[in-house]
CSV table of C-alpha atoms and ligand atoms in Angstrom, one decimal:
chain,number,residue,atom,x,y,z
H,91,MET,CA,-131.6,292.2,-5.7
H,92,ASN,CA,-129.6,290.8,-8.7
H,93,LYS,CA,-131.0,289.6,-11.9
H,94,PHE,CA,-130.9,285.9,-10.8
H,95,SER,CA,-132.5,286.4,-7.4
H,96,VAL,CA,-136.0,285.7,-8.5
H,97,PHE,CA,-134.9,282.3,-9.8
H,98,ALA,CA,-132.7,281.5,-6.8
H,99,GLU,CA,-135.5,282.5,-4.4
H,100,TYR,CA,-138.6,281.1,-6.1
H,101,GLU,CA,-137.7,278.6,-8.7
H,102,SER,CA,-137.0,274.9,-7.7
H,103,ASN,CA,-133.6,273.7,-7.2
H,104,VAL,CA,-134.2,271.2,-10.0
H,105,ARG,CA,-133.3,273.7,-12.7
H,106,SER,CA,-130.2,272.6,-14.4
H,107,TYR,CA,-129.3,274.0,-17.9
H,108,CYS,CA,-129.5,277.6,-16.5
H,109,ARG,CA,-126.6,276.6,-14.2
H,110,SER,CA,-124.3,275.8,-17.1
H,111,PHE,CA,-125.4,279.0,-19.0
H,112,PRO,CA,-126.0,281.6,-16.3
H,113,LYS,CA,-127.5,284.5,-18.2
H,114,VAL,CA,-131.0,285.8,-18.5
H,115,PHE,CA,-132.0,285.3,-22.1
H,116,ASP,CA,-134.4,287.5,-23.9
H,117,ARG,CA,-134.6,287.2,-27.7
H,118,ALA,CA,-133.6,284.7,-30.3
H,119,VAL,CA,-133.5,284.7,-34.1
H,120,GLY,CA,-132.3,281.8,-36.2
H,121,SER,CA,-129.1,280.5,-34.6
H,122,VAL,CA,-128.4,283.6,-32.4
H,123,VAL,CA,-129.7,284.1,-28.9
H,124,TYR,CA,-129.5,287.4,-27.0
H,125,ASP,CA,-129.4,288.0,-23.3
H,126,VAL,CA,-131.0,290.9,-21.5
H,127,GLU,CA,-127.8,292.9,-21.7
H,128,GLY,CA,-127.8,292.5,-25.4
H,129,SER,CA,-124.9,290.1,-25.6
H,130,GLU,CA,-125.3,287.5,-28.4
H,131,TYR,CA,-124.6,283.8,-28.3
H,132,ILE,CA,-124.4,281.4,-31.2
H,133,ASP,CA,-126.7,278.5,-30.4
H,134,PHE,CA,-125.1,275.0,-30.9
H,135,PHE,CA,-127.8,273.5,-28.6
H,136,ALA,CA,-131.0,274.4,-30.5
H,137,GLY,CA,-133.4,273.7,-27.5
H,138,ALA,CA,-132.0,270.1,-27.3
H,139,GLY,CA,-133.3,269.6,-30.8
H,140,ALA,CA,-136.6,271.4,-30.4
H,141,VAL,CA,-135.7,274.3,-32.7
H,142,ASN,CA,-134.2,272.5,-35.7
H,143,TYR,CA,-135.6,275.2,-38.0
H,144,GLY,CA,-134.1,278.1,-36.0
H,145,HIS,CA,-135.4,280.4,-33.4
H,146,ASN,CA,-138.5,282.3,-34.4
H,147,ASN,CA,-138.3,280.9,-38.0
H,148,GLY,CA,-140.0,283.7,-40.0
H,149,HIS,CA,-142.1,281.3,-42.2
H,150,VAL,CA,-143.4,279.5,-39.1
H,151,VAL,CA,-144.0,282.6,-37.1
H,152,ASP,CA,-146.1,284.2,-40.0
H,153,SER,CA,-148.3,281.1,-40.1
H,154,ILE,CA,-149.0,281.1,-36.3
H,155,MET,CA,-149.6,284.9,-36.3
H,156,ARG,CA,-152.2,284.5,-39.0
H,157,TYR,CA,-153.9,281.7,-37.2
H,158,MET,CA,-154.0,283.6,-33.9
H,159,ARG,CA,-155.2,286.8,-35.5
H,160,GLY,CA,-158.0,284.8,-37.2
H,161,ASP,CA,-159.2,283.6,-33.7
H,162,GLY,CA,-158.0,280.0,-34.5
H,163,ILE,CA,-158.9,277.6,-31.7
H,164,MET,CA,-156.1,277.1,-29.3
H,165,HIS,CA,-157.2,274.4,-27.0
H,166,SER,CA,-159.2,271.4,-28.1
H,167,LEU,CA,-158.2,268.2,-26.2
H,168,ASP,CA,-158.6,265.7,-29.0
H,169,PHE,CA,-161.5,267.3,-30.8
H,170,HIS,CA,-161.3,267.5,-34.5
H,171,THR,CA,-159.9,270.9,-35.6
H,172,ARG,CA,-159.0,272.4,-38.9
H,173,ALA,CA,-155.4,272.9,-37.7
H,174,LYS,CA,-155.1,269.2,-36.8
H,175,GLN,CA,-156.7,268.1,-40.0
H,176,GLU,CA,-154.3,270.1,-42.1
H,177,PHE,CA,-151.3,269.0,-40.1
H,178,ILE,CA,-152.2,265.3,-40.4
H,179,GLN,CA,-152.9,265.5,-44.1
H,180,LYS,CA,-149.6,267.3,-44.7
H,181,PHE,CA,-147.6,264.9,-42.5
H,182,VAL,CA,-149.1,262.0,-44.5
H,183,ASP,CA,-148.4,263.6,-47.9
H,184,VAL,CA,-144.9,265.0,-47.2
H,185,ILE,CA,-143.4,262.5,-44.7
H,186,LEU,CA,-145.3,259.2,-44.6
H,187,LYS,CA,-146.3,258.5,-48.2
H,188,PRO,CA,-143.0,259.3,-49.8
H,189,ARG,CA,-141.4,256.9,-47.4
H,190,HIS,CA,-144.1,254.2,-47.9
H,191,LEU,CA,-145.0,254.3,-44.2
H,192,ARG,CA,-148.5,253.3,-43.4
H,193,HIS,CA,-148.6,254.4,-39.8
H,194,LYS,CA,-151.4,256.0,-37.8
H,195,MET,CA,-150.8,259.1,-35.7
H,196,GLN,CA,-151.4,259.1,-32.0
H,197,PHE,CA,-151.0,262.5,-30.4
H,198,THR,CA,-149.9,261.9,-26.8
H,199,GLY,CA,-149.2,264.5,-24.1
H,200,PRO,CA,-146.8,267.0,-25.5
H,201,THR,CA,-143.5,265.6,-24.3
H,202,GLY,CA,-141.1,263.0,-25.6
H,203,THR,CA,-141.4,261.1,-22.4
H,204,ASN,CA,-145.2,260.8,-22.7
H,205,ALA,CA,-144.9,259.5,-26.3
H,206,VAL,CA,-142.5,256.8,-24.9
H,207,GLU,CA,-145.0,256.0,-22.1
H,208,ALA,CA,-147.7,255.4,-24.6
H,209,ALA,CA,-145.5,253.3,-26.9
H,210,LEU,CA,-144.5,251.0,-24.0
H,211,LYS,CA,-148.1,250.7,-22.9
H,212,LEU,CA,-149.3,249.9,-26.4
H,213,ALA,CA,-146.6,247.3,-27.0
H,214,ARG,CA,-147.5,245.5,-23.8
H,215,LYS,CA,-151.1,245.6,-24.6
H,216,VAL,CA,-150.7,244.3,-28.1
H,217,THR,CA,-148.4,241.5,-27.2
H,218,GLY,CA,-149.7,240.6,-23.7
H,219,ARG,CA,-146.0,240.6,-22.5
H,220,THR,CA,-144.4,242.8,-19.9
H,221,GLN,CA,-140.7,243.0,-20.4
H,222,VAL,CA,-139.2,245.6,-22.9
H,223,VAL,CA,-135.6,245.5,-24.0
H,224,ALA,CA,-133.8,248.8,-23.7
H,225,PHE,CA,-130.2,249.5,-24.3
H,226,THR,CA,-127.2,250.7,-22.4
H,227,ASN,CA,-126.8,254.6,-22.4
H,228,ALA,CA,-130.4,254.9,-23.7
H,229,PHE,CA,-132.4,258.1,-22.8
H,230,HIS,CA,-136.1,257.8,-23.2
H,231,GLY,CA,-137.4,260.4,-20.7
H,232,VAL,CA,-137.9,260.7,-17.0
H,233,SER,CA,-141.6,259.7,-16.2
H,234,LEU,CA,-141.5,256.4,-14.5
H,235,GLY,CA,-142.2,254.0,-17.4
H,236,ALA,CA,-139.8,255.8,-19.7
H,237,LEU,CA,-137.3,256.2,-16.9
H,238,ALA,CA,-137.1,252.5,-16.5
H,239,ALA,CA,-135.9,252.4,-20.1
H,240,THR,CA,-133.5,255.2,-19.5
H,241,ALA,CA,-130.0,254.1,-18.5
H,242,ASN,CA,-128.5,257.2,-16.9
H,243,LYS,CA,-127.6,256.5,-13.3
H,244,SER,CA,-128.5,259.8,-11.7
H,245,LYS,CA,-131.8,260.1,-13.5
H,246,ARG,CA,-132.8,256.6,-12.5
H,247,LYS,CA,-131.9,257.2,-8.9
H,248,ALA,CA,-134.2,260.2,-8.9
H,249,GLY,CA,-137.2,257.9,-9.5
H,250,TYR,CA,-137.0,256.7,-5.9
H,251,VAL,CA,-138.9,253.5,-6.7
H,252,PRO,CA,-137.7,250.3,-8.2
H,253,LEU,CA,-137.8,250.6,-12.0
H,254,HIS,CA,-139.2,247.5,-13.5
H,255,TYR,CA,-140.1,245.5,-16.6
H,256,ILE,CA,-137.0,246.5,-18.6
H,257,THR,CA,-134.3,244.1,-19.8
H,258,ARG,CA,-131.0,246.0,-20.4
H,259,MET,CA,-128.9,244.9,-23.3
H,260,PRO,CA,-125.6,246.3,-24.8
H,261,TYR,CA,-126.0,249.0,-27.5
H,262,ASP,CA,-123.8,248.9,-30.6
H,263,GLY,CA,-120.2,249.5,-29.6
H,264,PHE,CA,-120.9,249.3,-25.8
H,265,LEU,CA,-118.5,246.4,-25.2
H,266,GLY,CA,-115.7,247.9,-27.3
H,267,ASP,CA,-114.5,247.6,-30.9
H,268,GLY,CA,-114.6,244.1,-32.4
H,269,ILE,CA,-117.5,242.9,-30.2
H,270,ASN,CA,-120.7,242.6,-32.0
H,271,THR,CA,-123.3,243.3,-29.4
H,272,ALA,CA,-126.2,242.4,-31.7
H,273,GLU,CA,-124.8,238.9,-31.8
H,274,ILE,CA,-124.8,238.8,-28.0
H,275,VAL,CA,-128.4,240.1,-27.8
H,276,GLU,CA,-129.4,237.5,-30.4
H,277,GLY,CA,-127.6,234.8,-28.5
H,278,MET,CA,-129.5,235.6,-25.3
H,279,TYR,CA,-132.8,235.4,-27.0
H,280,ARG,CA,-132.2,232.5,-29.3
H,281,THR,CA,-130.6,230.2,-26.8
H,282,ALA,CA,-132.6,228.0,-24.5
H,283,GLY,CA,-131.5,228.4,-20.9
H,284,ALA,CA,-130.7,232.1,-21.1
H,285,GLY,CA,-133.5,232.7,-18.6
H,286,LEU,CA,-135.1,235.7,-20.4
H,287,GLU,CA,-138.8,236.3,-20.9
H,288,VAL,CA,-139.8,237.0,-24.5
H,289,PRO,CA,-140.2,240.8,-24.7
H,290,ALA,CA,-143.1,242.9,-25.7
H,291,ALA,CA,-140.8,245.3,-27.6
H,292,PHE,CA,-137.3,246.5,-28.2
H,293,ILE,CA,-136.9,250.3,-27.8
H,294,LEU,CA,-133.9,252.1,-29.2
H,295,GLU,CA,-132.5,255.3,-30.6
H,296,THR,CA,-130.6,255.2,-33.9
H,297,VAL,CA,-128.1,257.7,-32.5
H,298,GLN,CA,-128.0,258.1,-28.7
H,299,GLY,CA,-128.3,261.8,-28.3
H,300,GLU,CA,-128.2,262.1,-24.5
H,301,GLY,CA,-126.2,258.9,-24.0
H,302,GLY,CA,-123.0,260.3,-25.7
H,303,LEU,CA,-123.6,260.5,-29.5
H,304,ASN,CA,-123.3,256.7,-30.0
H,305,VAL,CA,-124.2,255.8,-33.5
H,306,ALA,CA,-125.7,252.4,-34.3
H,307,SER,CA,-124.7,250.9,-37.6
H,308,SER,CA,-127.3,249.7,-40.1
H,309,GLY,CA,-126.0,246.1,-39.7
H,310,TRP,CA,-126.6,246.3,-36.0
H,311,LEU,CA,-130.0,247.9,-36.3
H,312,SER,CA,-131.2,245.5,-38.9
H,313,ARG,CA,-130.1,242.5,-36.9
H,314,ILE,CA,-132.0,243.8,-33.8
H,315,GLY,CA,-135.0,244.6,-36.0
H,316,LYS,CA,-135.0,241.1,-37.4
H,317,LEU,CA,-134.7,239.6,-33.9
H,318,ALA,CA,-137.6,241.6,-32.7
H,319,ASN,CA,-139.7,240.5,-35.6
H,320,ASP,CA,-138.8,236.8,-35.1
H,321,LEU,CA,-139.7,237.0,-31.5
H,322,GLY,CA,-143.1,238.7,-32.2
H,323,ALA,CA,-141.9,241.7,-30.3
H,324,LEU,CA,-142.5,245.3,-31.5
H,325,LEU,CA,-139.7,247.6,-32.6
H,326,ILE,CA,-140.1,251.0,-31.0
H,327,VAL,CA,-137.7,253.6,-32.5
H,328,ASP,CA,-137.4,256.7,-30.3
H,329,GLU,CA,-136.9,259.5,-32.7
H,330,VAL,CA,-137.6,262.2,-30.2
H,331,GLN,CA,-134.1,263.7,-30.6
H,332,THR,CA,-133.0,262.1,-33.9
H,333,GLY,CA,-136.2,262.9,-35.8
H,334,CYS,CA,-137.1,266.0,-37.9
H,335,GLY,CA,-133.9,265.9,-39.8
H,336,ARG,CA,-131.4,265.9,-37.0
H,337,THR,CA,-129.2,263.0,-38.3
H,338,GLY,CA,-129.5,264.0,-41.9
H,339,LYS,CA,-132.8,262.4,-43.0
H,340,PHE,CA,-136.3,263.2,-41.6
H,341,PHE,CA,-136.1,260.0,-39.5
H,342,GLY,CA,-132.9,258.6,-38.1
H,343,PHE,CA,-133.9,255.0,-39.1
H,344,GLU,CA,-134.2,255.9,-42.8
H,345,GLU,CA,-131.9,253.7,-45.0
H,346,MET,CA,-130.9,251.7,-41.9
H,347,GLY,CA,-132.7,248.5,-42.8
H,348,ILE,CA,-135.4,248.5,-40.2
H,349,GLU,CA,-139.1,248.9,-40.2
H,350,PRO,CA,-140.3,250.4,-36.9
H,351,ASP,CA,-143.7,249.3,-35.5
H,352,ILE,CA,-143.9,252.5,-33.4
H,353,ILE,CA,-142.0,255.7,-33.9
H,354,CYS,CA,-141.9,258.3,-31.1
H,355,LEU,CA,-141.5,261.9,-32.3
H,356,SER,CA,-141.6,265.2,-30.6
H,357,LYS,CA,-139.2,268.2,-30.1
H,358,SER,CA,-139.0,270.0,-33.5
H,359,LEU,CA,-142.3,268.7,-34.7
H,360,GLY,CA,-143.8,271.9,-33.4
H,361,GLY,CA,-141.8,274.1,-35.8
H,362,ILE,CA,-140.4,276.6,-33.4
H,363,GLY,CA,-140.3,274.7,-30.1
H,364,LEU,CA,-144.0,274.6,-29.4
H,365,PRO,CA,-144.8,271.4,-27.4
H,366,ILE,CA,-146.3,268.4,-29.3
H,367,ALA,CA,-145.6,264.7,-29.4
H,368,VAL,CA,-146.8,261.9,-31.6
H,369,ASN,CA,-146.5,258.2,-31.9
H,370,LEU,CA,-146.6,256.7,-35.4
H,371,ILE,CA,-148.2,253.3,-35.1
H,372,LYS,CA,-148.0,250.7,-37.8
H,373,GLU,CA,-151.2,249.6,-39.4
H,374,GLY,CA,-152.9,246.8,-37.4
H,375,LEU,CA,-151.2,247.7,-34.1
H,376,ASP,CA,-153.4,250.6,-33.3
H,377,GLN,CA,-155.4,248.5,-30.8
H,378,TRP,CA,-156.1,251.3,-28.3
H,379,GLN,CA,-159.6,251.7,-26.9
H,380,PRO,CA,-160.9,255.3,-27.1
H,381,GLY,CA,-159.4,257.3,-24.2
H,382,GLU,CA,-157.1,254.5,-23.0
H,383,HIS,CA,-154.2,256.9,-23.1
H,384,ASN,CA,-155.3,260.5,-22.7
H,385,GLY,CA,-154.2,263.9,-21.5
H,386,THR,CA,-155.4,267.5,-21.6
H,387,PHE,CA,-152.7,268.8,-23.9
H,388,ARG,CA,-152.7,266.2,-26.7
H,389,GLY,CA,-152.4,268.0,-29.9
H,390,ASN,CA,-151.7,271.7,-29.4
H,391,ASN,CA,-153.3,273.6,-32.3
H,392,LEU,CA,-150.6,276.3,-32.4
H,393,ALA,CA,-148.0,273.5,-32.7
H,394,PHE,CA,-150.1,271.9,-35.5
H,395,VAL,CA,-150.1,275.2,-37.4
H,396,ALA,CA,-146.4,275.7,-36.8
H,397,GLY,CA,-145.6,272.1,-37.6
H,398,SER,CA,-147.5,272.3,-40.9
H,399,ALA,CA,-145.4,275.4,-41.9
H,400,ALA,CA,-142.2,273.6,-40.9
H,401,LEU,CA,-143.1,270.6,-43.1
H,402,ASP,CA,-142.7,272.9,-46.1
H,403,TYR,CA,-138.9,272.3,-45.5
H,404,TRP,CA,-139.5,268.6,-46.4
H,405,ASP,CA,-141.6,269.2,-49.5
H,406,SER,CA,-140.2,267.5,-52.6
H,407,ALA,CA,-139.5,270.9,-54.1
H,408,SER,CA,-137.4,272.1,-51.1
H,409,PRO,CA,-133.6,272.0,-51.4
H,410,PHE,CA,-133.4,271.8,-47.6
H,411,PRO,CA,-133.1,267.9,-47.2
H,412,GLU,CA,-130.3,267.7,-49.7
H,413,GLU,CA,-128.4,270.5,-48.0
H,414,LEU,CA,-128.1,268.6,-44.7
H,415,SER,CA,-125.3,266.3,-45.9
H,416,LEU,CA,-123.2,269.3,-46.8
H,417,LYS,CA,-123.8,270.8,-43.4
H,418,GLU,CA,-122.9,267.5,-41.8
H,419,GLU,CA,-119.5,267.8,-43.6
H,420,TRP,CA,-119.0,271.4,-42.4
H,421,ILE,CA,-119.5,270.3,-38.8
H,422,THR,CA,-117.2,267.3,-39.1
H,423,GLU,CA,-114.5,269.5,-40.6
H,424,GLU,CA,-114.8,272.1,-37.8
H,425,LEU,CA,-114.8,269.4,-35.2
H,426,LYS,CA,-111.7,267.8,-36.6
H,427,ALA,CA,-110.0,271.2,-36.5
H,428,THR,CA,-111.1,271.7,-32.9
H,429,ALA,CA,-110.0,268.2,-31.9
H,430,ALA,CA,-106.5,269.0,-33.4
H,431,LEU,CA,-106.0,271.5,-30.6
H,432,PHE,CA,-105.7,268.6,-28.2
H,433,SER,CA,-103.1,265.9,-27.9
H,434,GLU,CA,-103.8,262.7,-29.8
H,435,ASN,CA,-106.2,260.3,-28.1
H,436,ALA,CA,-107.5,263.1,-25.7
H,437,VAL,CA,-110.6,263.5,-27.8
H,438,GLU,CA,-112.5,261.9,-30.7
H,439,VAL,CA,-115.1,263.2,-33.1
H,440,ARG,CA,-118.4,261.4,-32.8
H,441,GLY,CA,-122.0,261.4,-34.0
H,442,LYS,CA,-123.9,261.8,-37.2
H,443,GLY,CA,-125.6,264.5,-39.3
H,444,MET,CA,-126.3,267.6,-37.3
H,445,LEU,CA,-125.8,265.7,-34.0
H,446,GLN,CA,-122.1,265.4,-33.6
H,447,GLY,CA,-119.5,266.4,-31.0
H,448,LEU,CA,-116.3,265.8,-29.3
H,449,ALA,CA,-115.9,262.8,-26.9
H,450,PHE,CA,-113.2,263.7,-24.3
H,451,LYS,CA,-111.3,261.2,-22.2
H,452,SER,CA,-111.7,263.6,-19.4
H,453,PRO,CA,-115.3,264.7,-18.5
H,454,GLN,CA,-113.8,267.8,-16.8
H,455,LEU,CA,-112.3,268.8,-20.1
H,456,ALA,CA,-115.7,268.6,-21.8
H,457,SER,CA,-117.4,270.8,-19.3
H,458,ASP,CA,-114.4,273.2,-19.3
H,459,VAL,CA,-114.7,273.6,-23.1
H,460,SER,CA,-118.5,274.1,-22.8
H,461,ARG,CA,-118.0,276.9,-20.2
H,462,LEU,CA,-115.1,278.5,-22.1
H,463,GLY,CA,-117.1,278.5,-25.3
H,464,PHE,CA,-120.0,280.2,-23.4
H,465,ASP,CA,-117.6,282.9,-22.2
H,466,GLU,CA,-116.8,283.6,-25.8
H,467,GLY,CA,-120.5,283.6,-26.9
H,468,VAL,CA,-121.4,280.1,-28.0
H,469,ILE,CA,-123.9,277.7,-26.3
H,470,ALA,CA,-122.9,274.0,-26.5
H,471,GLU,CA,-124.0,271.4,-23.9
H,472,THR,CA,-122.4,268.2,-22.7
H,473,CYS,CA,-123.9,264.7,-22.8
H,474,GLY,CA,-122.8,261.1,-22.2
H,475,PRO,CA,-122.9,259.0,-19.0
H,476,ASP,CA,-120.2,261.2,-17.4
H,477,ASN,CA,-121.0,264.4,-19.4
H,478,GLU,CA,-117.8,263.7,-21.2
H,479,VAL,CA,-119.1,264.6,-24.7
H,480,LEU,CA,-119.4,268.1,-26.0
H,481,LYS,CA,-122.5,268.1,-28.2
H,482,ILE,CA,-122.8,270.3,-31.3
H,483,MET,CA,-126.4,270.4,-32.5
H,484,PRO,CA,-127.1,273.7,-34.2
H,485,ALA,CA,-130.3,274.5,-36.0
H,486,LEU,CA,-130.5,272.7,-39.3
H,487,THR,CA,-131.0,276.0,-40.9
H,488,ILE,CA,-127.7,277.5,-39.7
H,489,ASP,CA,-125.5,279.1,-42.5
H,490,GLN,CA,-121.9,278.3,-42.9
H,491,ALA,CA,-120.6,281.7,-41.7
H,492,THR,CA,-122.5,281.5,-38.4
H,493,LEU,CA,-121.4,277.9,-37.9
H,494,GLN,CA,-117.8,278.8,-38.6
H,495,GLU,CA,-118.0,281.8,-36.2
H,496,GLY,CA,-119.4,279.5,-33.5
H,497,PHE,CA,-116.4,277.2,-33.8
H,498,ARG,CA,-114.0,280.1,-34.0
H,499,ARG,CA,-115.3,281.2,-30.6
H,500,LEU,CA,-115.1,277.7,-29.2
H,501,ARG,CA,-111.5,277.4,-30.3
H,502,LYS,CA,-110.7,280.9,-29.0
H,503,GLY,CA,-112.0,279.8,-25.6
H,504,ILE,CA,-109.9,276.6,-25.8
H,505,MET,CA,-106.7,278.5,-26.8
H,506,ARG,CA,-107.2,281.0,-24.1
H,507,ALA,CA,-107.6,278.3,-21.5
H,508,SER,CA,-104.7,276.3,-22.6
H,509,ALA,CA,-102.6,279.5,-22.3
H,510,HIS,CA,-103.9,280.6,-18.9
H,511,LEU,CA,-106.3,278.4,-17.1
H,512,HIS,CA,-106.0,275.0,-15.3
H,513,ALA,CA,-102.5,274.9,-16.5
H,514,GLU,CA,-101.8,271.6,-14.7
H,515,ASN,CA,-104.8,269.8,-16.0
H,516,TRP,CA,-104.5,271.0,-19.5
H,517,ALA,CA,-100.8,270.2,-19.7
H,518,LYS,CA,-101.6,266.7,-18.7
H,519,ILE,CA,-104.6,266.0,-20.8
H,520,ALA,CA,-104.8,268.5,-23.6
P,40,PLP,C1,-134.4,260.1,-27.4
P,40,PLP,C2,-135.3,260.9,-26.4
P,40,PLP,N1,-136.4,260.3,-25.9
P,40,PLP,C3,-137.2,261.0,-25.1
P,40,PLP,C4,-136.8,262.2,-24.6
P,40,PLP,C5,-137.7,262.9,-23.6
P,40,PLP,O1,-138.3,264.0,-24.1
P,40,PLP,P1,-139.0,265.1,-23.2
P,40,PLP,O2,-137.8,265.8,-22.5
P,40,PLP,O3,-139.7,266.0,-24.1
P,40,PLP,O4,-139.9,264.4,-22.2
P,40,PLP,C6,-135.7,262.8,-25.0
P,40,PLP,C7,-135.3,264.1,-24.5
P,40,PLP,O5,-134.2,264.6,-24.7
P,40,PLP,C8,-134.8,262.1,-25.9
P,40,PLP,O6,-133.7,262.6,-26.4
C-alpha cells in the first residue's frame, strides 16, 4: 500500500488538482504548505483564491478558537446568531459604507456556484425575462444554471443536458486588438433585427480568473454597464475570484465605472478558507419571498467569525489595502524576469493585482512550467481555455522574500528543463 492508494481506490476519479500536485499535504502556514514527508512548497495558488489572508492566519485562527472554546453555535441554518450579526455589521461598516454601497446581504449555499445560481434566479424573477448575457471564457461555476453561463468546453460537456437561457457575447479583447467588443454587444442590442431577446441580466467577471486572466478595461465595463441599465437588465458582477482584494481593491469593479446590481462573493470571505458565499443585492431588488432560495449551510457561523476577523485587514487604520499595489509590482517584475527566459512572443505577462500570470503560446509549455516549478517546491496552477496560462495568485499577505523565493524556484525549474528536458520542444518554442 503506498500513500496514494486510499485515494486511488476509494476517492472518485473526478479529483483533479491532486493529479497536478501529487503529494499528501499536511500542514500550512502563511504562504508555505508542507507535505507529510516534511517537504515545503511555496503556495502561488492560495486555494484558488480562498486563502487570500494566508493559511491558518494567526489573527483569524485566534478568533475562531475563542469562539469554539466558548461553545459558540456552529450550525444555525438562517437563524439569527451573534456571529452573523457581528459579521453583517462589520461588513457594512468596513466594506459597504465606505464604498457608498447600499446592498443587502443574501447568504446562499456556501459555494460560489450557489451564489451565481441565486443571482441568476433573482434577476429572472425581478425582470420577468429569461435570457442572461454571459461572456466568452467566463467561469461562473458548475451547477447547471451557473454552468450554462460558464464558457469552458469540457466543463459544459460534463453537464450532459442542454444548457439554456444564456446568450454568449465576446468579452473584452476576445476578437483581438483593435476590435471593441462592447461596441459589438451594444450593436446587437440596439439594432432592430438582431433577433435577440432583451436579457434579464448581464453577468461578468472584471478579470477572468479561470478563463485565462483576461482583464476588462474600465471603458469596456462601463459601456456594458450602461447598456444593461438602458435595457432594464441587471448587472451581475461575479467577484467570487476577484473579490476580497485579489485584483488590488476589495472588489474588482471598484474604480471601473460600473454599479453592480448583484455582486457574488465567496472564497476568501471565510477568512482562512472556511466555506461561505453571499450575494450583495442592490436596494429595491431584494424581491425574494422567504425561503425562495434556501439551503442547509447558508451562513456558516465559524466562517462568519473568521470573516469578521479577516475584515480587520480592510479597516481604515490598516496599511494592508495600500500595500497591495506594491505587491502587484513585485509580481509583475518577477513575471517579466521569468518571461525573459523564453524567446520573444513565446509568452506574455497577463492579469492584474495579485491575479497575474504567464500566457504561453503553447499550452504544453504552461503545464511543463507548472510541473517543473512543483518539482522545485512551488505550487502554481494553469488556467485558460487550453490551460495555456500559468497563474500566479499567492496569498495577499505574502512577504517579498517568500515571493522572490517562489519565483527563484520556478525559474530554476525552467532553467533545468531548458538544459535537460524536452530538448526538442523547448528548442522550438522556448
Ligand atoms: C468567478 C467564479 N465564479 C464562480 C466560481 C465557482 O465557485 P465554487 O467553486 O465555490 O462553486 C468560481 C470558482 O473558481 C469563480 O472563479
